[in-house]
Tab-separated table of C-alpha atoms and ligand atoms in Angstrom:
chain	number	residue	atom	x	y	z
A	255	UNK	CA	107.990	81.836	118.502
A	256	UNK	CA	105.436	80.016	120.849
A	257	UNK	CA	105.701	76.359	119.519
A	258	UNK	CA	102.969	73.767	121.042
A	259	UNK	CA	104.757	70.698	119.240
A	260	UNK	CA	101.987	70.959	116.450
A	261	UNK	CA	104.336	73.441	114.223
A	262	UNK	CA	107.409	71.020	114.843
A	263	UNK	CA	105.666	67.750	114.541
A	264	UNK	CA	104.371	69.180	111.366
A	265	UNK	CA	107.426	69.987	110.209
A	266	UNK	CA	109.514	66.719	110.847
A	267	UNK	CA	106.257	64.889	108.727
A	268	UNK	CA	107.471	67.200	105.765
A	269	UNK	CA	111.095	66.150	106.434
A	270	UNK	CA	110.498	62.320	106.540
A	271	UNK	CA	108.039	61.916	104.402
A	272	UNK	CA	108.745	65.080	101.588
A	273	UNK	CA	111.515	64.919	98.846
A	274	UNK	CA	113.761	67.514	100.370
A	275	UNK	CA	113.682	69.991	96.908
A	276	UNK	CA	112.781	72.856	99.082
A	277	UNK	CA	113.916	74.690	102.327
A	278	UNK	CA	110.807	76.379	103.758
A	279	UNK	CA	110.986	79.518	106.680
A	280	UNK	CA	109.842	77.151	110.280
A	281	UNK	CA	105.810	78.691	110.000
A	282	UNK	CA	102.703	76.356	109.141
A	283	UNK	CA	100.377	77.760	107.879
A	284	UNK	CA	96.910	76.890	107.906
A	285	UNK	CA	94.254	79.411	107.062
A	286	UNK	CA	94.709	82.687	105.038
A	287	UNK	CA	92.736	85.503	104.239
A	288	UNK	CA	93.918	88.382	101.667
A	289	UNK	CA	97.067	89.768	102.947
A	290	UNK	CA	97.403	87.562	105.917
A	291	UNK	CA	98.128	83.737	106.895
A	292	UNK	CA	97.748	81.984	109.778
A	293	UNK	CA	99.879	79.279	111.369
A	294	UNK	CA	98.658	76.231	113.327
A	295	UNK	CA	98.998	78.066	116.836
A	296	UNK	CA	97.072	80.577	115.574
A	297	UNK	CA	99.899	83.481	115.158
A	298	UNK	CA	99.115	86.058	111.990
A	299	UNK	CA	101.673	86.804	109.586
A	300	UNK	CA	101.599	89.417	107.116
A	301	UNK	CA	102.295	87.497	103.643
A	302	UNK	CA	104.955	89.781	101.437
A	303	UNK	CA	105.703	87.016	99.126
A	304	UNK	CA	102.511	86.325	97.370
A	305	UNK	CA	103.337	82.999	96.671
A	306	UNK	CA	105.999	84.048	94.053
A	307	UNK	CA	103.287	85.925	92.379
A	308	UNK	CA	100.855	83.677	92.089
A	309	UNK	CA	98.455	85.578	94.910
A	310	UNK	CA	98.319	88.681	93.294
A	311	UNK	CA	95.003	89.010	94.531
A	312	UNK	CA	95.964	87.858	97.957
A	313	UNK	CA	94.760	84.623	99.414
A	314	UNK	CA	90.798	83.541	98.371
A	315	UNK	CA	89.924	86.659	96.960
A	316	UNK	CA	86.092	86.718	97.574
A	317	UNK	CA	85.311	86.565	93.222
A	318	UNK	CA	87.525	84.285	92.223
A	319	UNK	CA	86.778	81.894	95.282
A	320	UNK	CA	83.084	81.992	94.045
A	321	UNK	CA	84.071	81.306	90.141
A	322	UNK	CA	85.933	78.286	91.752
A	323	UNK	CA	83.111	77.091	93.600
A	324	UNK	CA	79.998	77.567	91.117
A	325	UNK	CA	82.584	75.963	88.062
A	326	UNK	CA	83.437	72.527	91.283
A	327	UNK	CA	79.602	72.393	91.793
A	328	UNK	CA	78.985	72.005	87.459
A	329	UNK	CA	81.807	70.527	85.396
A	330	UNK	CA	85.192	69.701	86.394
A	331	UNK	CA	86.984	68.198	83.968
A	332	UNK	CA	86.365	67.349	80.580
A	333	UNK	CA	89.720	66.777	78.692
A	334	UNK	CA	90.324	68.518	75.478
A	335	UNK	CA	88.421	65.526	73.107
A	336	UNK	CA	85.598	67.782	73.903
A	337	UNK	CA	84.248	71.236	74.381
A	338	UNK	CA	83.615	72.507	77.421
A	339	UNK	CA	81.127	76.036	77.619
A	340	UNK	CA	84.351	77.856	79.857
A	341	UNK	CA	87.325	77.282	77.422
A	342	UNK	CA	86.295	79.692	74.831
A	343	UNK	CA	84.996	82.379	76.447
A	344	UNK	CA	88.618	82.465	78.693
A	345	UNK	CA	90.906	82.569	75.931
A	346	UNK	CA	88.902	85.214	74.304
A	347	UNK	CA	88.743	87.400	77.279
A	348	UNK	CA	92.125	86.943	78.156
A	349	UNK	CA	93.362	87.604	74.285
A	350	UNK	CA	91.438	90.674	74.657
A	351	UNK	CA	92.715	91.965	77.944
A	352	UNK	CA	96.276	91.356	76.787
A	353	UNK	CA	95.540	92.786	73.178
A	354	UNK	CA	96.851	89.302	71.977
A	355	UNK	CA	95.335	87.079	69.359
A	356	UNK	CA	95.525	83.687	70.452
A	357	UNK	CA	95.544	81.711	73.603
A	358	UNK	CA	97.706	78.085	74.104
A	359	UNK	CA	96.714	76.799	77.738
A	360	UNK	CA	98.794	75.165	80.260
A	361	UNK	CA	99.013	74.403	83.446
A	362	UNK	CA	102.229	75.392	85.168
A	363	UNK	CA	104.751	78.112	84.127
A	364	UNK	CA	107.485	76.021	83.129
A	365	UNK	CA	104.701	74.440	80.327
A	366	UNK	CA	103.720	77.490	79.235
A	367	UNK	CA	107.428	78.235	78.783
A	368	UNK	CA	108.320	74.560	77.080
A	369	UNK	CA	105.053	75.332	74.901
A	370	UNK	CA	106.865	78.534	73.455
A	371	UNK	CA	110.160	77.083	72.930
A	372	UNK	CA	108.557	73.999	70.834
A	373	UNK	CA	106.131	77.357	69.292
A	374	UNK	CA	109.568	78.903	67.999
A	375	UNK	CA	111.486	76.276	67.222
A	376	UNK	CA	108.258	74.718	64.772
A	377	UNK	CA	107.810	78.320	63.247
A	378	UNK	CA	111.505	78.632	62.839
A	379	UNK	CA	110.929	75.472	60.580
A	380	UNK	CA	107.704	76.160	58.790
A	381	UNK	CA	107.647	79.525	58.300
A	382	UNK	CA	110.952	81.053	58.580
A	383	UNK	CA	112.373	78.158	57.050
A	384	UNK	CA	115.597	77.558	59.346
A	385	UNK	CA	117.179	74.177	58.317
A	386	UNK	CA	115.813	70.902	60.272
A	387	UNK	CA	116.975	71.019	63.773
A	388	UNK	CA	119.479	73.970	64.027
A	389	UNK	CA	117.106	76.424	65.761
A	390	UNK	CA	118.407	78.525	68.153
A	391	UNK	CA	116.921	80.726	71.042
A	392	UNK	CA	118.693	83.296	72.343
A	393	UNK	CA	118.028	83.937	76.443
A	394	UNK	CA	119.997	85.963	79.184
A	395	UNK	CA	122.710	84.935	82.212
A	396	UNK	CA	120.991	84.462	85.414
A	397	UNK	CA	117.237	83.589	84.114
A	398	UNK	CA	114.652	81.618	85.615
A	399	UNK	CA	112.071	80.057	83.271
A	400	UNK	CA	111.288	76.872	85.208
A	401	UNK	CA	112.310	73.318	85.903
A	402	UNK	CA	112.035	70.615	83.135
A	403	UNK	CA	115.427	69.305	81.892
A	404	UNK	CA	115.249	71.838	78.340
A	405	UNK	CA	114.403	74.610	80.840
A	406	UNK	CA	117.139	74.039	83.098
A	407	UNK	CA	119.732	73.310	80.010
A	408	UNK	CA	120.047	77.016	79.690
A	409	UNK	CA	120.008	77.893	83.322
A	410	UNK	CA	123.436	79.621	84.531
A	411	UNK	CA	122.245	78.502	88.060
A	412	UNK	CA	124.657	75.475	89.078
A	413	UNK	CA	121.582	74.717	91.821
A	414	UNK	CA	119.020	74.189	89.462
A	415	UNK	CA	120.943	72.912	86.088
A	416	UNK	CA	123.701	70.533	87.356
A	417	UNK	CA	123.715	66.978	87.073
A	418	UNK	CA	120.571	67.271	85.434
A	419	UNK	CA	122.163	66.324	81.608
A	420	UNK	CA	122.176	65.379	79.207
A	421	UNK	CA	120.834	68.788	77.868
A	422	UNK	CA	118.889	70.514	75.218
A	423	UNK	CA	120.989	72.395	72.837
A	424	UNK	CA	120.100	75.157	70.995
A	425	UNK	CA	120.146	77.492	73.464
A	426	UNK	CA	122.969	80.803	73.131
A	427	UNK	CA	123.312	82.570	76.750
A	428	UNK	CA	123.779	86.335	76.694
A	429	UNK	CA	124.292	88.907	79.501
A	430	UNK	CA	120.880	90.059	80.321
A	431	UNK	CA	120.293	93.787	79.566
A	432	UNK	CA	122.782	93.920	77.015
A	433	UNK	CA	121.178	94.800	73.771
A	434	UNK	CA	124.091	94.551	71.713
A	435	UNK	CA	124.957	91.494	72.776
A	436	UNK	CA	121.668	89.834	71.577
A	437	UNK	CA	122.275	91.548	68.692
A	438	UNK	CA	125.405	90.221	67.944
A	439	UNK	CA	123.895	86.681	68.872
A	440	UNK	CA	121.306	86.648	66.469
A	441	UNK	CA	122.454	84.786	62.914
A	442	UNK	CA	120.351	82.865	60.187
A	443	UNK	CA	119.476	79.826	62.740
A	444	UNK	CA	117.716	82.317	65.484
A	445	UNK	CA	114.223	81.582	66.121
A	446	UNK	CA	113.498	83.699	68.728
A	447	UNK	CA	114.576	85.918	72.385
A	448	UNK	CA	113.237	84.823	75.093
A	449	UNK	CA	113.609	86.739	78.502
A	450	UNK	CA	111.882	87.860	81.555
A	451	UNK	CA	111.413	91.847	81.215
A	452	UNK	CA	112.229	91.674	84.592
A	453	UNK	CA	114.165	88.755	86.591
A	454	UNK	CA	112.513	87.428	89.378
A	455	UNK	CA	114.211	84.871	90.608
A	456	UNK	CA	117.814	87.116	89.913
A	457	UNK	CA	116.396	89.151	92.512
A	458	UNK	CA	114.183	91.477	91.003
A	459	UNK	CA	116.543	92.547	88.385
A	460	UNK	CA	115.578	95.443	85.983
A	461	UNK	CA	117.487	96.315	82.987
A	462	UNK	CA	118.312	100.195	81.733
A	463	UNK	CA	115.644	101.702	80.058
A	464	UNK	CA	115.670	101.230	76.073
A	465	UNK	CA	117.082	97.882	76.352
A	466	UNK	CA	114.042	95.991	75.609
A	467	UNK	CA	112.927	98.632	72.501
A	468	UNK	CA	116.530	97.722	71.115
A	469	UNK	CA	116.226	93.833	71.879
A	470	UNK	CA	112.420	94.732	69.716
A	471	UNK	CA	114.395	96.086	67.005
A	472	UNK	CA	116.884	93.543	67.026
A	473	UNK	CA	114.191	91.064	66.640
A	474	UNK	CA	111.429	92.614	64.333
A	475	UNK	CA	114.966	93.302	61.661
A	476	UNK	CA	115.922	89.830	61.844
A	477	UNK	CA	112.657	87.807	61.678
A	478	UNK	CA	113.304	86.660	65.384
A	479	UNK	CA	110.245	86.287	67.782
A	480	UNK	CA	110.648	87.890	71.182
A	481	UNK	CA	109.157	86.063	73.842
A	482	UNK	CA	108.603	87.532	77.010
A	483	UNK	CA	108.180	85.448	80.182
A	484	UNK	CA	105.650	87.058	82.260
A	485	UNK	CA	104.802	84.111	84.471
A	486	UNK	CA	105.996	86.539	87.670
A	487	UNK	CA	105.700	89.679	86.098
A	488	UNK	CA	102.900	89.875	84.406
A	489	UNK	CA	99.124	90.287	85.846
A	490	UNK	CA	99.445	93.231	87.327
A	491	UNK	CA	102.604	93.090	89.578
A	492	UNK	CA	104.259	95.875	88.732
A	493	UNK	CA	101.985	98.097	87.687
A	494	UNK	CA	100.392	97.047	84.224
A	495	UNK	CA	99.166	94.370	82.516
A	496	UNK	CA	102.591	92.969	81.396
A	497	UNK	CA	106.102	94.649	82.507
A	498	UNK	CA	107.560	95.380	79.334
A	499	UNK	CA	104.187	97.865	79.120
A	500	UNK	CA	106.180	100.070	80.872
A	501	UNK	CA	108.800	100.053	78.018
A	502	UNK	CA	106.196	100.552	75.210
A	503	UNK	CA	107.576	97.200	73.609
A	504	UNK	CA	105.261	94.413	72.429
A	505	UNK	CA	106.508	90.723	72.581
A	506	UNK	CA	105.523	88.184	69.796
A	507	UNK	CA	104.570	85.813	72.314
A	508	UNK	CA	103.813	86.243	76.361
A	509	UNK	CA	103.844	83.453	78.471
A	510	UNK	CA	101.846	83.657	81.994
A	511	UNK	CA	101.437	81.259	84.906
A	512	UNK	CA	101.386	81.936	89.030
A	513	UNK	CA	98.492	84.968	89.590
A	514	UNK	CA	96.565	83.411	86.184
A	515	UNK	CA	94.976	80.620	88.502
A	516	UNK	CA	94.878	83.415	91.143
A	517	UNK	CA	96.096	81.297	93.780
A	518	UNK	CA	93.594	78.487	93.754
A	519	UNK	CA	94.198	76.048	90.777
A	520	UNK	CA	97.462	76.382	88.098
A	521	UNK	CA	96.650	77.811	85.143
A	522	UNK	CA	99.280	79.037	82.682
A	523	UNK	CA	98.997	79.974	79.102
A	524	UNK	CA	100.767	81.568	76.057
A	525	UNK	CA	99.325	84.154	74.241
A	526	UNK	CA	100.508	85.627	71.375
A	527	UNK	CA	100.441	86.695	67.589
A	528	UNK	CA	98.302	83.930	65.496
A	529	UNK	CA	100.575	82.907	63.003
A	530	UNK	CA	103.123	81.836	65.327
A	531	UNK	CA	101.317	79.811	67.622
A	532	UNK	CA	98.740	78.659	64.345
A	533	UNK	CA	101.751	76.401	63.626
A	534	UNK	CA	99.970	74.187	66.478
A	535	UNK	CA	97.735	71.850	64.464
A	536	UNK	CA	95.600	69.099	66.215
A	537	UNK	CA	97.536	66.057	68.238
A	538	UNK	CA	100.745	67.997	67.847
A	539	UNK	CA	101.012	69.480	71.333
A	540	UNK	CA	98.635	69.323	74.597
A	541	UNK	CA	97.798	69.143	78.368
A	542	UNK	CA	95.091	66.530	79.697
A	543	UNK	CA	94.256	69.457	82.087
A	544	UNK	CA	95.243	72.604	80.467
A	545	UNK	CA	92.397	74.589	79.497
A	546	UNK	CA	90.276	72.596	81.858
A	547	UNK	CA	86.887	74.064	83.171
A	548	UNK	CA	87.733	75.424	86.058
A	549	UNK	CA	90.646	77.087	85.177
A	550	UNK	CA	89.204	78.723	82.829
A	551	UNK	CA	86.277	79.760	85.246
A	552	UNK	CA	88.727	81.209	87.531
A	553	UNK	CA	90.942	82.230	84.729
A	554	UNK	CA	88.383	84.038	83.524
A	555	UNK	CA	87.619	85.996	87.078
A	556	UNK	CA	91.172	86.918	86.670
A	557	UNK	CA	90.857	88.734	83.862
A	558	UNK	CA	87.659	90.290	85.155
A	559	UNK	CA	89.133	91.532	88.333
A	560	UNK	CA	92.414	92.887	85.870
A	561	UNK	CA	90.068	94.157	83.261
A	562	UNK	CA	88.822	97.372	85.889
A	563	UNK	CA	92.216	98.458	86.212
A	564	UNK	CA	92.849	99.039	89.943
A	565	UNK	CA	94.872	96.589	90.617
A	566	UNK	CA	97.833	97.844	88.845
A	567	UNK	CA	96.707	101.267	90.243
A	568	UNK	CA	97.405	99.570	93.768
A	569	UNK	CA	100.678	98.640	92.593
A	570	UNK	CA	102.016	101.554	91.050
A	571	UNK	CA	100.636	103.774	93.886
A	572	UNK	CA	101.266	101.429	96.689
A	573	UNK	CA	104.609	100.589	95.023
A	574	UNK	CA	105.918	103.653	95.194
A	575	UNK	CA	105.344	104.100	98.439
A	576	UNK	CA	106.795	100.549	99.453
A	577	UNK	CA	110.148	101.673	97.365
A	578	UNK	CA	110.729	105.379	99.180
A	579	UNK	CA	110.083	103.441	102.511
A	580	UNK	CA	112.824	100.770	101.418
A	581	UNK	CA	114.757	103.477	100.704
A	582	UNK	CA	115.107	104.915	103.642
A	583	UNK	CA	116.755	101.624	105.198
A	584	UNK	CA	119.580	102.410	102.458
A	585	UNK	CA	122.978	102.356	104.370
A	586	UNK	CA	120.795	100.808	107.823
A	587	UNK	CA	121.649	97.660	106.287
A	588	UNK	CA	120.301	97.825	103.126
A	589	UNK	CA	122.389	97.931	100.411
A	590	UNK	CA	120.460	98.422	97.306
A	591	UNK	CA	116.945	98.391	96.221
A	592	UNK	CA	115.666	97.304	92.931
A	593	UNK	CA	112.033	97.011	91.521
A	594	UNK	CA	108.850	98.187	89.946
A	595	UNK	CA	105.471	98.353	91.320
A	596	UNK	CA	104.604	96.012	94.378
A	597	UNK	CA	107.729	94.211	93.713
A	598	UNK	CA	111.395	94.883	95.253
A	599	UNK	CA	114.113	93.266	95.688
A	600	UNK	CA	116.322	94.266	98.694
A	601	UNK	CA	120.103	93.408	98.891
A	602	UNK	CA	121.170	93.026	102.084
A	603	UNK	CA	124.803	94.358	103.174
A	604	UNK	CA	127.184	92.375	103.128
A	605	UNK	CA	128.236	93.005	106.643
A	606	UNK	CA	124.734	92.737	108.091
A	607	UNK	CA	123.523	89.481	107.544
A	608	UNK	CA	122.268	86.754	105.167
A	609	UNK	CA	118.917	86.492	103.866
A	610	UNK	CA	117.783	84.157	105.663
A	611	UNK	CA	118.592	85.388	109.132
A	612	UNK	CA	116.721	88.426	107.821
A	613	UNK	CA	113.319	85.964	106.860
A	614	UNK	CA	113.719	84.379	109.992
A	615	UNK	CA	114.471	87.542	112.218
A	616	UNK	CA	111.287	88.705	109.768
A	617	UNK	CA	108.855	85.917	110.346
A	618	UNK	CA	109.505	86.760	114.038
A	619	UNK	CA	107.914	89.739	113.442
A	620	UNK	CA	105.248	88.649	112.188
A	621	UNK	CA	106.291	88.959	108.301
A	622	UNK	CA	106.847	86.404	105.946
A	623	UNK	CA	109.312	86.739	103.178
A	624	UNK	CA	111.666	84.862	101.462
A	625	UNK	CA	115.755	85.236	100.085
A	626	UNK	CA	116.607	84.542	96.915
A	627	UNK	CA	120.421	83.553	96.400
A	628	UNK	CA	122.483	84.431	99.452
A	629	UNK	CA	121.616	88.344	100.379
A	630	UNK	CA	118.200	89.468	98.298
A	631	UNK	CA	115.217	89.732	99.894
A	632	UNK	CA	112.123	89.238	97.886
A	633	UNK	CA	109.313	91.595	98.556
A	634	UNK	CA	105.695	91.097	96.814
A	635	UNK	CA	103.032	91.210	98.616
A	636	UNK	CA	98.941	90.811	97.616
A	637	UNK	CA	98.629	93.650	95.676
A	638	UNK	CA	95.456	94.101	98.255
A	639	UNK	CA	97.768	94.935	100.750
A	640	UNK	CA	96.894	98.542	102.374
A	641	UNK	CA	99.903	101.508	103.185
A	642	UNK	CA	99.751	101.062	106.917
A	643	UNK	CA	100.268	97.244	106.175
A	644	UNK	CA	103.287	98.022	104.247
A	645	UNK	CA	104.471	100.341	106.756
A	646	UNK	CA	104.373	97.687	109.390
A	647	UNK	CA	106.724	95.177	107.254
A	648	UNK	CA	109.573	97.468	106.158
A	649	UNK	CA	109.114	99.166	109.558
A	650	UNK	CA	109.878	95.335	110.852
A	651	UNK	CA	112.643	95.128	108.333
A	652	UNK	CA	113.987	97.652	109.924
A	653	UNK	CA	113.986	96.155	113.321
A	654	UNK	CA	115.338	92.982	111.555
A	655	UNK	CA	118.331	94.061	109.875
A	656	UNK	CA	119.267	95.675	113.407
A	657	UNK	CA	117.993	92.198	115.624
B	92	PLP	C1	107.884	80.776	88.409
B	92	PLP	C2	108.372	81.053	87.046
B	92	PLP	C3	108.291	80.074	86.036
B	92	PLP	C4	107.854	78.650	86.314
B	92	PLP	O1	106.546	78.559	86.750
B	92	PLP	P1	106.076	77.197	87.475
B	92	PLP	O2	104.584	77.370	87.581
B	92	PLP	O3	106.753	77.143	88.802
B	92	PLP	O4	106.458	76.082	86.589
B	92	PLP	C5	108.667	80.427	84.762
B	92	PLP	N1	109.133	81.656	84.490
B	92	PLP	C6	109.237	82.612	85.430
B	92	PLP	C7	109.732	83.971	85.052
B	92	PLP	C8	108.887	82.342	86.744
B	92	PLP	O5	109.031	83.272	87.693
């Protein structure tokens, strides 16, 4: 924990000068390079957070650096009045790599999700024919989709919602991974489901298996449009292309976000059947900078580097390895481990410590991680990470949880 005075005076520029919405780990970082980060002194630190996600690929992955650079050195920016020779080609590639039909795209997750919700709600009118402003969406306790004021309306998190009204309606809360309890939910006013097949933010929550082909069922038997937000698990973090892959279940509508810009500009997008989002029709929804050129360039390197397939190999392979070494910390204070692929989230006993002494007691190490809530640790590192590099963070988790 060498400090020169350049990591704290750093740090109190953030706290004067930047709106206090965050509570970062004490590290600075300055350079990065796949799996690792460096701080201003010069210290390395094994990143296992990814960025939320949104470094799949780890930092400046060699391709999609390039795609960045060549797109910076030709066109920028064009707005959507015009073409542009990039925005095409992405959505097709990246309809094709998710077997979807059509493309909307955005620039954060939180748009991508506030593009589906006005998606459902207009098909609900138009094409289902649910009377004029009565739509409903259906989504689960403890979600995260984001941060604008109709996201937060139906957030369950008292952090992120309150004193944030007055608030969307139209939104019914049900306990998330109960498929009955969507069922009984749905009525004559639903437009659509919309979940994350697994929640991130919850803490890496995964419900039983079959819940998601029921919650299909549910939906495809009532005219209702599942949407699943993928922002965090899609691309590749747990194993496949999306996470409800793994449950053999097709959503009507994905949205993605974080690892789509591959850490180096925000792209987001929805992507789904065409006569859902076709209900779009010119000037009735947009972005000044979604779809711009060089998102789509690196966009589109995104879906190159997905389209060969090895990185959800990584993740499935190297995931299973990072899970049976987590395991082994069960009852060393550990007290349960959830996940899927490169992705776990670790409770921490109640009589050990909190989260954040662990990240701390963690970045000490030489790890960086983050809590969510009060006792889950987050775990996601680049899916470039190698086995001996995973070995070296849960065998400092280890010393952690002991320190
Ligand atoms: C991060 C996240 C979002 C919001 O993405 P932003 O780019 O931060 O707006 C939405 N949904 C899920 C599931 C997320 O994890």
């Amino acid at each position: 924990m060498a400090d020169n005075g350049r990591t704290s005076s750093i740090i109190a520029l953030d706290e004067q000068w930047g709106a206090h919405n965050y509570h970062p780990l004490p590290v600075v970082i300055s350079e990065a390079e796949g799996a690792w980060v460096t701080d201003v002194d010069g210290k390395r630190y094994l990143d296992f957070l990814s960025g939320y996600s949104a470094l799949n690929f780890g930092h400046r992955h060699p391709a999609l650096v390039q795609a960045a650079h060549e797109q910076i050195d030709r066109l920028t920016l064009t707005s959507r009045a015009f073409h542009n020779d990039q925005f095409g080609a992405f959505c097709e590639e990246l309809a094709e790599l998710t077997g979807t039909e059509m493309v909307l795209t955005m620039n954060t997750g939180a748009e991508a999700v506030e593009s589906a919700i006005k998606v459902a709600r207009k098909w609900a009118y138009e094409v289902k024919g649910v009377a004029f402003d009565s739509a409903e969406i259906i989504v689960a306790t403890n979600n995260f989709h984001g941060r604008t004021t109709t996201i937060v309306s139906f957030s369950d998190d008292p952090v992120a919602h309150d004193n944030y009204g007055p608030f969307t309606p139209g939104f019914v809360t049900v306990p998330y991974g109960d498929a009955q309890a969507v069922r009984d939910a749905i009525g004559p006013n639903t437009a659509a489901v919309l979940m994350e097949p697994i929640q991130g933010e919850a803490g890496v929550v995964v419900p039983s298996p079959g819940f998601w082909a029921d919650v299909r069922e549910a939906c495809t038997e009532n005219d209702v449009l599942l949407i699943a937000d993928e922002v965090q698990s899609g691309l590749a973090r747990t194993g496949e292309i999306f996470a409800l892959d793994h449950e053999g279940v097709r959503a009507d509508l994905y949205t993605l976000g974080k690892a789509l810009g591959g850490g180096i500009v925000p792209v987001a997008a929805v992507v789904g059947r065409a006569d859902v989002l076709g209900v779009l029709k010119p000037g009735q929804h947009g972005s000044t900078f979604g779809g711009y050129p060089v998102a789509c360039a690196v966009g589109r390197g995104v879906v190159e580097l997905l389209r060969t397939g090895e990185f959800q190999e990584r993740s499935r392979e190297l995931g299973a390895h990072l899970h049976e070494r987590l395991g082994e910390l069960s009852g060393q204070g550990v007290a349960e481990v959830r996940g899927r692929g490169l992705w776990a989230g670790v409770d921490i006993d109640l009589l050990a410590k909190t989260g954040r002494e662990v990240s701390m007691a963690l970045r000490d190490e030489g790890v960086l991680c983050k809590e969510t809530h009060e006792r889950t640790l987050r775990m996601a590192p680049p899916l470039v990470i190698t086995r001996d590099e995973i070995d070296h963070a849960v065998d400092a988790l280890g010393r952690a949880l002991k320190a």
